[in-house]
Amino acid sequence: MDDVLRNDLSRTNDIRHVIEADRAHVWHHLTQHKGFETTDPRIFVEGKGMRVWDAAGREYLDAVSGGVWTVNVGYGRASIADAVRDQLVKLNYFANSAGSIAGARFAEKLVAKMPGMSRVYYSNSGSEANEKVFKMVRQIAHRHHGGRKSKILYRERDYHGTTLGTLAAAGQAQRRAQFGPFPEGFVEVPHCLEYRSQYGAVENYGELAADAIEAVILREGPDTVGALCLEPITAGGGVITPPKGYWEKVQDICRRHDVLLHIDEVVCGLGRTGTWFGYQHYGVQPDFVTMAKGVASGYAAISCTVTTERIFELFKDDPADPMSFFRDISTFGGCVAGPAAALENMRIIEDENLLANTRAMGERLMAGLWELSERHRAVGDVRGKGLFCGVELVQDRTTKEPAEERLVQAVVADCMANGVIIGATNRSLPGLNNTLCLSPALIATADDIDRIVAAIDGALSRVFG
């Protein structure tokens, strides 16, 4: 930690005031505040590389990239901060009904990484990016299908955001609980987690899981279904990698029934899985791709809804009709700091060869986690791709009975007490919040990976015996 920060932290009264101001006035995300009546809220004050320091000066290795898989290129990137500062001084904002240099340049570089895609719509969060797709699908239904193809399918265990619209497409019961009623026209399809197969031990599980999607389309009526919204790899629902044959058949089903394919890359996008986008592992061609989090690694708020030219052209069919274009706006989609940060973020990934590092360190992390399964019977399954991994904990390997959530959280707490921050599914799936979640920055070294595995190893021993 640098001298300036050490000096700041040495002023005990100053940092005490900050803690008390936080306790009195800040409403934290995903947090029960009753505990802060007797304990201090945690406040982080600096980050560098993969390390963060809290207000007490304690150092942690961050294995979840800012808590929610966001800081892909690590903390303390002066070049991104400089790019943002320079852009803000030159032009900080203009509504995205007009263009900007940074916005045009990033859109060009982005679609160059996404063959078949061509148009970028800017907004400021993953939830908002996904809402834009839902609105596009609904407008297409009204303008080109007589209002019929308006239903949007989503998958059990997937998550697409925190607005009422995206919660209507959330395959996580606890995320939705107490927030309804929701908008109509959202229909769930079954999950594709092979470890908890709906069909028993079968060779063609991926194809059967895809067939289950088609069964829903046929039940609802193909002429009523406008889009299918899926994460390429399920994130908060348990880090679920798709089984063999799944994505290929999903693509075929969508094409046969004229269902638009929306891939939510909010977590997987910009290198997390070792390719620019998660779907690129599986050879599919989506109609919509949404992204946020790692687009600027948290240095600025930005999200993108990317479409094919075919989708874009559907909103140009009748320029004389004042209702024909996409009648939507995102105020902060006009913040030019976002694409400025995203350009520098992309340059770092390219120049430092972070995709290759992600693949190599991901293999090391997965190997280490599988080694843990040989020593700890609480490890039921290990899943992931690149630096995006999950460890499902169980009470019994034979029955696959999920580990109690309090024990899973005890593992997380033990790692934190030993200076390593990991995550776990929580408030998502009743009885199935039992997966440890790992997403270290793409800059992770072999020593970082080994320390993360060692922390989990020790925590499993102390919690499960």
Short mmCIF file of C-alpha atoms in Angstrom, two decimals:
data_model
loop_
_atom_site.label_atom_id
_atom_site.label_comp_id
_atom_site.label_asym_id
_atom_site.label_seq_id
_atom_site.Cartn_x
_atom_site.Cartn_y
_atom_site.Cartn_z
CA MET A 1 0.00 0.00 0.00
CA ASP A 2 1.42 3.41 -0.88
CA ASP A 3 2.61 5.96 1.70
CA VAL A 4 -0.25 8.39 1.06
CA LEU A 5 -2.83 5.72 1.83
CA ARG A 6 -0.92 4.54 4.89
CA ASN A 7 -0.90 8.10 6.16
CA ASP A 8 -4.64 8.41 5.54
CA LEU A 9 -5.32 5.20 7.42
CA SER A 10 -3.12 6.28 10.29
CA ARG A 11 -5.56 9.11 11.01
CA THR A 12 -7.84 6.91 13.09
CA ASN A 13 -10.42 9.61 13.73
CA ASP A 14 -10.78 10.35 10.00
CA ILE A 15 -11.43 6.74 8.99
CA ARG A 16 -13.71 6.25 12.00
CA HIS A 17 -15.83 9.11 10.71
CA VAL A 18 -16.01 7.45 7.29
CA ILE A 19 -17.13 4.16 8.84
CA GLU A 20 -19.80 5.90 10.89
CA ALA A 21 -20.98 7.89 7.85
CA ASP A 22 -21.28 4.62 5.93
CA ARG A 23 -23.16 2.95 8.76
CA ALA A 24 -25.55 5.89 9.09
CA HIS A 25 -26.25 6.70 5.46
CA VAL A 26 -25.21 4.05 2.90
CA TRP A 27 -27.64 1.31 1.88
CA HIS A 28 -25.43 -1.54 0.68
CA HIS A 29 -26.38 -3.95 -2.07
CA LEU A 30 -27.47 -7.50 -1.18
CA THR A 31 -26.85 -6.85 2.51
CA GLN A 32 -28.83 -7.35 5.71
CA HIS A 33 -27.94 -4.24 7.72
CA LYS A 34 -29.05 -5.43 11.14
CA GLY A 35 -25.54 -6.75 11.77
CA PHE A 36 -24.04 -3.28 11.34
CA GLU A 37 -25.65 -2.26 14.61
CA THR A 38 -22.93 -4.22 16.39
CA THR A 39 -20.15 -4.63 13.79
CA ASP A 40 -18.52 -2.24 11.35
CA PRO A 41 -19.36 -2.33 7.64
CA ARG A 42 -16.35 -3.30 5.55
CA ILE A 43 -14.90 -0.41 3.55
CA PHE A 44 -12.29 -0.94 0.85
CA VAL A 45 -9.95 1.97 0.22
CA GLU A 46 -7.46 0.89 -2.44
CA GLY A 47 -6.81 -1.76 -5.07
CA LYS A 48 -3.72 -2.72 -7.04
CA GLY A 49 -3.49 -5.63 -9.43
CA MET A 50 -5.49 -8.38 -7.74
CA ARG A 51 -5.11 -6.98 -4.22
CA VAL A 52 -7.45 -4.71 -2.28
CA TRP A 53 -6.99 -3.08 1.13
CA ASP A 54 -9.70 -2.29 3.65
CA ALA A 55 -10.00 0.64 6.04
CA ALA A 56 -8.04 -1.24 8.69
CA GLY A 57 -5.14 -1.65 6.26
CA ARG A 58 -5.67 -5.37 5.78
CA GLU A 59 -4.72 -6.85 2.40
CA TYR A 60 -6.89 -9.33 0.48
CA LEU A 61 -6.40 -11.30 -2.72
CA ASP A 62 -9.57 -10.71 -4.73
CA ALA A 63 -10.69 -13.90 -6.48
CA VAL A 64 -14.05 -12.46 -7.60
CA SER A 65 -12.93 -9.34 -9.50
CA GLY A 66 -14.70 -6.73 -7.41
CA GLY A 67 -17.27 -9.06 -5.87
CA VAL A 68 -19.34 -9.50 -9.03
CA TRP A 69 -16.92 -10.64 -11.78
CA THR A 70 -16.19 -7.14 -13.10
CA VAL A 71 -12.57 -5.95 -12.70
CA ASN A 72 -11.20 -8.09 -15.53
CA VAL A 73 -7.87 -6.28 -15.99
CA GLY A 74 -7.22 -5.68 -12.30
CA TYR A 75 -7.09 -2.62 -10.05
CA GLY A 76 -4.97 0.51 -10.34
CA ARG A 77 -4.79 0.76 -14.13
CA ALA A 78 -3.54 4.33 -14.52
CA SER A 79 -3.83 4.21 -18.31
CA ILE A 80 -7.60 3.62 -18.11
CA ALA A 81 -7.98 6.36 -15.51
CA ASP A 82 -5.97 8.69 -17.76
CA ALA A 83 -8.12 7.83 -20.78
CA VAL A 84 -11.27 8.57 -18.79
CA ARG A 85 -9.85 11.84 -17.39
CA ASP A 86 -8.76 13.04 -20.82
CA GLN A 87 -12.15 12.20 -22.31
CA LEU A 88 -14.06 13.93 -19.50
CA VAL A 89 -12.10 17.13 -19.98
CA LYS A 90 -12.64 17.08 -23.74
CA LEU A 91 -16.29 15.95 -23.77
CA ASN A 92 -17.91 14.20 -20.84
CA TYR A 93 -21.41 13.71 -22.17
CA PHE A 94 -23.90 14.21 -24.92
CA ALA A 95 -27.08 12.19 -25.36
CA ASN A 96 -26.46 9.20 -27.60
CA SER A 97 -28.92 10.51 -30.15
CA ALA A 98 -25.66 12.02 -31.42
CA GLY A 99 -22.34 10.25 -31.72
CA SER A 100 -18.91 10.61 -30.13
CA ILE A 101 -15.39 9.74 -31.23
CA ALA A 102 -14.88 7.23 -28.43
CA GLY A 103 -18.31 5.67 -29.01
CA ALA A 104 -17.68 5.20 -32.73
CA ARG A 105 -14.16 3.86 -32.23
CA PHE A 106 -15.13 1.35 -29.56
CA ALA A 107 -18.15 0.12 -31.51
CA GLU A 108 -15.89 -0.49 -34.51
CA LYS A 109 -13.31 -2.40 -32.45
CA LEU A 110 -15.97 -4.34 -30.59
CA VAL A 111 -17.84 -5.71 -33.60
CA ALA A 112 -14.50 -6.63 -35.18
CA LYS A 113 -14.26 -9.20 -32.34
CA MET A 114 -17.79 -10.46 -33.08
CA PRO A 115 -18.16 -11.79 -36.65
CA GLY A 116 -21.75 -11.48 -37.82
CA MET A 117 -22.61 -8.64 -35.43
CA SER A 118 -22.62 -5.01 -36.55
CA ARG A 119 -24.54 -2.54 -34.36
CA VAL A 120 -23.87 -1.33 -30.81
CA TYR A 121 -26.47 0.32 -28.57
CA TYR A 122 -24.94 1.93 -25.47
CA SER A 123 -26.46 2.03 -22.00
CA ASN A 124 -25.03 1.80 -18.50
CA SER A 125 -25.73 -1.58 -16.85
CA GLY A 126 -26.24 -5.21 -17.75
CA SER A 127 -29.85 -5.08 -16.60
CA GLU A 128 -30.48 -2.16 -18.91
CA ALA A 129 -28.71 -3.82 -21.86
CA ASN A 130 -30.98 -6.84 -21.49
CA GLU A 131 -34.09 -4.68 -21.14
CA LYS A 132 -33.20 -3.12 -24.48
CA VAL A 133 -33.31 -6.54 -26.14
CA PHE A 134 -36.68 -7.32 -24.58
CA LYS A 135 -38.05 -4.02 -25.88
CA MET A 136 -36.57 -4.62 -29.35
CA VAL A 137 -38.16 -8.09 -29.47
CA ARG A 138 -41.53 -6.69 -28.44
CA GLN A 139 -41.36 -3.88 -30.99
CA ILE A 140 -40.38 -6.34 -33.72
CA ALA A 141 -43.35 -8.49 -32.73
CA HIS A 142 -45.76 -5.56 -33.08
CA ARG A 143 -44.31 -4.19 -36.31
CA HIS A 144 -43.53 -7.40 -38.18
CA HIS A 145 -45.62 -10.21 -36.63
CA GLY A 146 -48.93 -8.61 -35.83
CA GLY A 147 -48.03 -8.59 -32.15
CA ARG A 148 -47.88 -12.39 -31.99
CA LYS A 149 -44.20 -13.29 -31.49
CA SER A 150 -43.83 -11.40 -28.23
CA LYS A 151 -42.98 -14.15 -25.74
CA ILE A 152 -39.46 -14.30 -24.40
CA LEU A 153 -38.07 -17.61 -23.15
CA TYR A 154 -35.49 -17.72 -20.36
CA ARG A 155 -33.72 -20.59 -18.63
CA GLU A 156 -34.08 -21.96 -15.13
CA ARG A 157 -31.06 -20.88 -13.01
CA ASP A 158 -30.06 -18.03 -15.38
CA TYR A 159 -30.09 -14.38 -14.29
CA HIS A 160 -30.37 -11.31 -16.49
CA GLY A 161 -30.71 -8.31 -14.19
CA THR A 162 -32.44 -6.56 -11.36
CA THR A 163 -35.17 -4.50 -13.07
CA LEU A 164 -38.74 -5.77 -13.06
CA GLY A 165 -38.45 -6.67 -16.73
CA THR A 166 -35.25 -8.66 -16.33
CA LEU A 167 -36.51 -10.27 -13.12
CA ALA A 168 -39.47 -11.49 -15.15
CA ALA A 169 -36.80 -13.43 -17.06
CA ALA A 170 -34.93 -14.65 -13.98
CA GLY A 171 -34.66 -18.39 -13.48
CA GLN A 172 -33.86 -17.88 -9.80
CA ALA A 173 -36.83 -18.00 -7.46
CA GLN A 174 -35.20 -16.14 -4.58
CA ARG A 175 -34.13 -13.28 -6.84
CA ARG A 176 -37.75 -12.86 -7.90
CA ALA A 177 -39.37 -13.36 -4.50
CA GLN A 178 -41.49 -10.47 -3.16
CA PHE A 179 -40.92 -8.28 -6.24
CA GLY A 180 -43.92 -9.37 -8.33
CA PRO A 181 -46.24 -9.11 -10.09
CA PHE A 182 -44.04 -9.18 -13.17
CA PRO A 183 -44.66 -8.29 -16.81
CA GLU A 184 -46.38 -11.03 -18.77
CA GLY A 185 -45.01 -13.00 -21.68
CA PHE A 186 -41.87 -14.49 -20.09
CA VAL A 187 -41.69 -18.29 -20.09
CA GLU A 188 -39.12 -20.54 -18.38
CA VAL A 189 -37.28 -23.44 -20.02
CA PRO A 190 -35.38 -26.16 -18.07
CA HIS A 191 -31.76 -25.79 -16.97
CA CYS A 192 -28.85 -27.68 -18.57
CA LEU A 193 -26.79 -28.66 -15.49
CA GLU A 194 -25.57 -32.15 -16.26
CA TYR A 195 -24.49 -32.73 -12.64
CA ARG A 196 -28.18 -32.48 -11.68
CA SER A 197 -29.56 -34.09 -14.82
CA GLN A 198 -33.33 -34.23 -15.24
CA TYR A 199 -32.86 -37.34 -17.37
CA GLY A 200 -30.46 -39.50 -15.40
CA ALA A 201 -27.04 -40.56 -16.64
CA VAL A 202 -27.32 -40.33 -20.42
CA GLU A 203 -24.75 -39.81 -23.17
CA ASN A 204 -26.77 -37.21 -25.06
CA TYR A 205 -27.74 -34.98 -22.13
CA GLY A 206 -26.94 -31.80 -24.06
CA GLU A 207 -29.30 -32.70 -26.87
CA LEU A 208 -32.06 -33.67 -24.43
CA ALA A 209 -31.67 -30.37 -22.57
CA ALA A 210 -31.99 -28.52 -25.89
CA ASP A 211 -35.01 -30.65 -26.84
CA ALA A 212 -36.66 -29.44 -23.62
CA ILE A 213 -36.43 -25.88 -24.97
CA GLU A 214 -38.10 -26.95 -28.20
CA ALA A 215 -40.85 -28.66 -26.22
CA VAL A 216 -41.65 -25.32 -24.55
CA ILE A 217 -41.66 -23.54 -27.92
CA LEU A 218 -44.08 -26.12 -29.33
CA ARG A 219 -46.27 -25.95 -26.22
CA GLU A 220 -46.49 -22.14 -26.36
CA GLY A 221 -46.77 -22.06 -30.15
CA PRO A 222 -43.80 -21.05 -32.33
CA ASP A 223 -45.83 -18.16 -33.74
CA THR A 224 -45.97 -16.64 -30.22
CA VAL A 225 -42.29 -16.96 -29.26
CA GLY A 226 -40.06 -14.07 -30.26
CA ALA A 227 -36.75 -14.76 -28.53
CA LEU A 228 -34.75 -17.11 -26.35
CA CYS A 229 -32.50 -15.43 -23.75
CA LEU A 230 -29.61 -17.51 -22.35
CA GLU A 231 -26.28 -17.01 -20.63
CA PRO A 232 -23.53 -18.84 -22.55
CA ILE A 233 -22.36 -20.18 -19.19
CA THR A 234 -24.74 -19.68 -16.29
CA ALA A 235 -23.11 -17.44 -13.69
CA GLY A 236 -24.90 -16.74 -10.40
CA GLY A 237 -27.09 -19.80 -10.83
CA GLY A 238 -24.12 -22.08 -10.16
CA VAL A 239 -21.44 -21.57 -12.86
CA ILE A 240 -23.00 -24.05 -15.27
CA THR A 241 -21.04 -24.93 -18.40
CA PRO A 242 -23.25 -26.22 -21.23
CA PRO A 243 -23.09 -29.94 -22.00
CA LYS A 244 -21.75 -31.28 -25.28
CA GLY A 245 -24.10 -30.77 -28.20
CA TYR A 246 -26.33 -28.30 -26.36
CA TRP A 247 -25.57 -25.02 -28.08
CA GLU A 248 -25.47 -26.48 -31.57
CA LYS A 249 -28.97 -27.87 -31.16
CA VAL A 250 -30.26 -24.70 -29.48
CA GLN A 251 -29.11 -22.73 -32.53
CA ASP A 252 -30.86 -25.16 -34.88
CA ILE A 253 -34.11 -25.00 -32.87
CA CYS A 254 -34.13 -21.21 -32.93
CA ARG A 255 -33.59 -21.09 -36.68
CA ARG A 256 -36.28 -23.67 -37.44
CA HIS A 257 -38.88 -21.83 -35.37
CA ASP A 258 -37.80 -18.26 -36.27
CA VAL A 259 -36.92 -17.50 -32.66
CA LEU A 260 -34.33 -14.77 -32.14
CA LEU A 261 -31.34 -15.84 -30.04
CA HIS A 262 -30.23 -13.44 -27.29
CA ILE A 263 -26.97 -14.34 -25.53
CA ASP A 264 -26.34 -12.52 -22.25
CA GLU A 265 -22.56 -12.02 -21.97
CA VAL A 266 -22.74 -9.59 -19.03
CA VAL A 267 -20.47 -11.90 -16.99
CA CYS A 268 -18.69 -13.93 -19.70
CA GLY A 269 -17.87 -11.10 -22.08
CA LEU A 270 -14.52 -9.44 -22.68
CA GLY A 271 -12.24 -12.36 -21.94
CA ARG A 272 -13.59 -14.00 -18.80
CA THR A 273 -13.71 -17.49 -20.39
CA GLY A 274 -10.52 -17.18 -22.45
CA THR A 275 -12.22 -15.96 -25.63
CA TRP A 276 -13.61 -12.49 -26.24
CA PHE A 277 -17.10 -13.86 -25.64
CA GLY A 278 -18.36 -17.06 -24.09
CA TYR A 279 -20.58 -18.01 -27.01
CA GLN A 280 -17.53 -18.13 -29.26
CA HIS A 281 -16.54 -21.45 -27.68
CA TYR A 282 -19.63 -23.06 -29.16
CA GLY A 283 -19.85 -21.94 -32.78
CA VAL A 284 -23.24 -20.21 -32.58
CA GLN A 285 -24.38 -16.99 -34.27
CA PRO A 286 -26.66 -14.92 -32.03
CA ASP A 287 -29.07 -12.16 -33.04
CA PHE A 288 -28.39 -10.15 -29.87
CA VAL A 289 -25.40 -10.08 -27.52
CA THR A 290 -25.45 -8.05 -24.31
CA MET A 291 -22.47 -7.15 -22.15
CA ALA A 292 -21.44 -4.91 -19.23
CA LYS A 293 -19.15 -5.70 -16.24
CA GLY A 294 -15.79 -6.46 -17.92
CA VAL A 295 -16.38 -4.10 -20.87
CA ALA A 296 -14.53 -1.38 -18.94
CA SER A 297 -13.47 -3.49 -15.92
CA GLY A 298 -15.45 -1.21 -13.60
CA TYR A 299 -13.46 1.93 -14.46
CA ALA A 300 -16.59 3.49 -15.98
CA ALA A 301 -20.24 2.50 -16.25
CA ILE A 302 -21.01 1.07 -19.68
CA SER A 303 -23.07 -1.69 -21.24
CA CYS A 304 -23.69 -2.65 -24.84
CA THR A 305 -26.54 -4.30 -26.69
CA VAL A 306 -25.04 -5.61 -29.92
CA THR A 307 -27.18 -6.78 -32.83
CA THR A 308 -26.87 -8.10 -36.34
CA GLU A 309 -27.54 -5.82 -39.28
CA ARG A 310 -30.70 -7.83 -39.99
CA ILE A 311 -32.14 -6.83 -36.63
CA PHE A 312 -31.08 -3.21 -37.14
CA GLU A 313 -32.78 -3.07 -40.55
CA LEU A 314 -36.13 -4.08 -39.02
CA PHE A 315 -36.27 -0.63 -37.43
CA LYS A 316 -35.78 1.20 -40.75
CA ASP A 317 -38.62 -0.35 -42.72
CA ASP A 318 -40.88 2.73 -42.82
CA PRO A 319 -39.10 6.03 -42.14
CA ALA A 320 -42.36 7.92 -42.76
CA ASP A 321 -43.89 6.23 -39.71
CA PRO A 322 -42.87 8.14 -36.54
CA MET A 323 -43.32 4.94 -34.51
CA SER A 324 -41.09 2.73 -36.66
CA PHE A 325 -37.64 3.35 -35.12
CA PHE A 326 -36.43 2.01 -31.77
CA ARG A 327 -38.00 4.60 -29.46
CA ASP A 328 -35.71 4.19 -26.49
CA ILE A 329 -33.10 6.23 -24.67
CA SER A 330 -30.54 5.57 -21.94
CA THR A 331 -29.49 8.84 -20.34
CA PHE A 332 -26.11 7.63 -19.20
CA GLY A 333 -25.56 5.73 -22.42
CA GLY A 334 -24.35 9.15 -23.52
CA CYS A 335 -21.47 9.23 -21.01
CA VAL A 336 -18.36 9.21 -23.18
CA ALA A 337 -16.17 7.97 -20.32
CA GLY A 338 -17.60 4.48 -20.86
CA PRO A 339 -16.35 3.82 -24.39
CA ALA A 340 -13.11 5.70 -23.62
CA ALA A 341 -12.44 3.30 -20.74
CA ALA A 342 -13.58 0.33 -22.82
CA LEU A 343 -11.11 1.16 -25.61
CA GLU A 344 -8.18 1.19 -23.20
CA ASN A 345 -9.48 -1.93 -21.43
CA MET A 346 -9.54 -3.77 -24.76
CA ARG A 347 -6.05 -2.55 -25.63
CA ILE A 348 -4.72 -3.94 -22.34
CA ILE A 349 -6.33 -7.33 -22.96
CA GLU A 350 -4.76 -7.45 -26.43
CA ASP A 351 -1.31 -6.04 -25.63
CA GLU A 352 -0.82 -8.12 -22.48
CA ASN A 353 -2.13 -11.29 -24.15
CA LEU A 354 -4.66 -11.77 -21.37
CA LEU A 355 -6.88 -14.18 -23.29
CA ALA A 356 -4.03 -16.69 -23.43
CA ASN A 357 -3.23 -16.06 -19.78
CA THR A 358 -6.87 -16.64 -18.88
CA ARG A 359 -6.86 -20.00 -20.65
CA ALA A 360 -3.58 -21.08 -19.02
CA MET A 361 -4.47 -19.91 -15.51
CA GLY A 362 -7.98 -21.29 -15.92
CA GLU A 363 -6.53 -24.73 -16.59
CA ARG A 364 -4.36 -24.39 -13.50
CA LEU A 365 -7.31 -23.31 -11.38
CA MET A 366 -9.55 -26.13 -12.59
CA ALA A 367 -6.79 -28.69 -12.00
CA GLY A 368 -6.27 -27.38 -8.48
CA LEU A 369 -9.98 -27.51 -7.71
CA TRP A 370 -10.26 -31.08 -8.98
CA GLU A 371 -7.35 -32.00 -6.72
CA LEU A 372 -9.38 -30.62 -3.82
CA SER A 373 -12.17 -33.03 -4.73
CA GLU A 374 -9.77 -35.91 -4.05
CA ARG A 375 -9.22 -34.68 -0.48
CA HIS A 376 -12.62 -33.27 0.40
CA ARG A 377 -15.81 -35.27 0.04
CA ALA A 378 -17.75 -32.02 0.33
CA VAL A 379 -16.69 -31.21 -3.24
CA GLY A 380 -19.40 -32.66 -5.46
CA ASP A 381 -18.57 -31.07 -8.80
CA VAL A 382 -16.10 -28.62 -10.36
CA ARG A 383 -17.20 -26.58 -13.39
CA GLY A 384 -15.94 -23.70 -15.45
CA LYS A 385 -14.11 -22.29 -18.42
CA GLY A 386 -11.20 -19.88 -18.33
CA LEU A 387 -11.08 -17.85 -15.12
CA PHE A 388 -14.74 -18.47 -14.44
CA CYS A 389 -15.10 -21.47 -12.14
CA GLY A 390 -17.48 -22.99 -9.64
CA VAL A 391 -17.24 -25.67 -6.95
CA GLU A 392 -20.53 -27.28 -5.95
CA LEU A 393 -20.47 -28.42 -2.33
CA VAL A 394 -22.56 -31.35 -1.13
CA GLN A 395 -23.47 -33.14 2.07
CA ASP A 396 -23.24 -36.51 0.38
CA ARG A 397 -21.52 -37.33 -2.91
CA THR A 398 -23.68 -40.35 -3.62
CA THR A 399 -27.04 -38.62 -3.23
CA LYS A 400 -25.66 -35.19 -4.28
CA GLU A 401 -27.57 -33.65 -1.39
CA PRO A 402 -26.55 -29.97 -1.42
CA ALA A 403 -24.39 -28.65 1.39
CA GLU A 404 -26.22 -26.38 3.81
CA GLU A 405 -26.00 -22.75 2.80
CA ARG A 406 -24.61 -21.77 6.22
CA LEU A 407 -21.67 -24.13 5.68
CA VAL A 408 -21.02 -22.80 2.19
CA GLN A 409 -21.01 -19.26 3.58
CA ALA A 410 -18.69 -20.43 6.37
CA VAL A 411 -16.18 -21.49 3.69
CA VAL A 412 -16.42 -18.04 2.12
CA ALA A 413 -15.96 -16.38 5.53
CA ASP A 414 -12.96 -18.58 6.36
CA CYS A 415 -11.25 -17.63 3.10
CA MET A 416 -11.93 -13.96 3.82
CA ALA A 417 -10.46 -14.32 7.31
CA ASN A 418 -7.35 -15.72 5.66
CA GLY A 419 -7.05 -12.90 3.15
CA VAL A 420 -8.71 -14.38 0.06
CA ILE A 421 -12.07 -13.13 -1.23
CA ILE A 422 -14.22 -15.76 -2.95
CA GLY A 423 -17.95 -15.83 -3.69
CA ALA A 424 -20.86 -18.23 -3.50
CA THR A 425 -24.39 -18.47 -4.88
CA ASN A 426 -26.75 -16.76 -2.46
CA ARG A 427 -30.38 -15.71 -2.36
CA SER A 428 -30.85 -17.33 -5.74
CA LEU A 429 -32.15 -20.90 -5.60
CA PRO A 430 -33.89 -22.35 -2.53
CA GLY A 431 -31.82 -25.28 -1.27
CA LEU A 432 -29.24 -24.89 -4.04
CA ASN A 433 -27.15 -21.95 -2.89
CA ASN A 434 -24.21 -24.31 -2.56
CA THR A 435 -21.69 -23.35 -5.25
CA LEU A 436 -18.46 -21.48 -4.56
CA CYS A 437 -17.85 -18.91 -7.32
CA LEU A 438 -14.42 -17.85 -8.55
CA SER A 439 -13.56 -15.19 -11.13
CA PRO A 440 -10.06 -13.83 -10.54
CA ALA A 441 -8.83 -11.07 -12.83
CA LEU A 442 -7.44 -12.06 -16.22
CA ILE A 443 -4.00 -10.96 -14.98
CA ALA A 444 -3.84 -13.77 -12.39
CA THR A 445 -0.46 -15.45 -11.91
CA ALA A 446 0.31 -19.05 -10.98
CA ASP A 447 1.06 -17.90 -7.41
CA ASP A 448 -2.32 -16.16 -7.23
CA ILE A 449 -4.13 -19.29 -8.41
CA ASP A 450 -2.26 -21.52 -5.97
CA ARG A 451 -3.07 -19.20 -3.08
CA ILE A 452 -6.78 -19.23 -3.96
CA VAL A 453 -6.83 -23.04 -4.09
CA ALA A 454 -4.89 -23.28 -0.82
CA ALA A 455 -7.34 -20.94 0.92
CA ILE A 456 -10.31 -23.06 -0.19
CA ASP A 457 -8.45 -26.22 0.83
CA GLY A 458 -7.92 -24.90 4.35
CA ALA A 459 -11.48 -23.59 4.62
CA LEU A 460 -13.00 -26.91 3.57
CA SER A 461 -10.90 -28.71 6.20
CA ARG A 462 -11.97 -26.32 8.94
CA VAL A 463 -15.67 -26.17 8.00
CA PHE A 464 -16.35 -29.75 6.89
CA GLY A 465 -13.57 -31.58 8.70
#
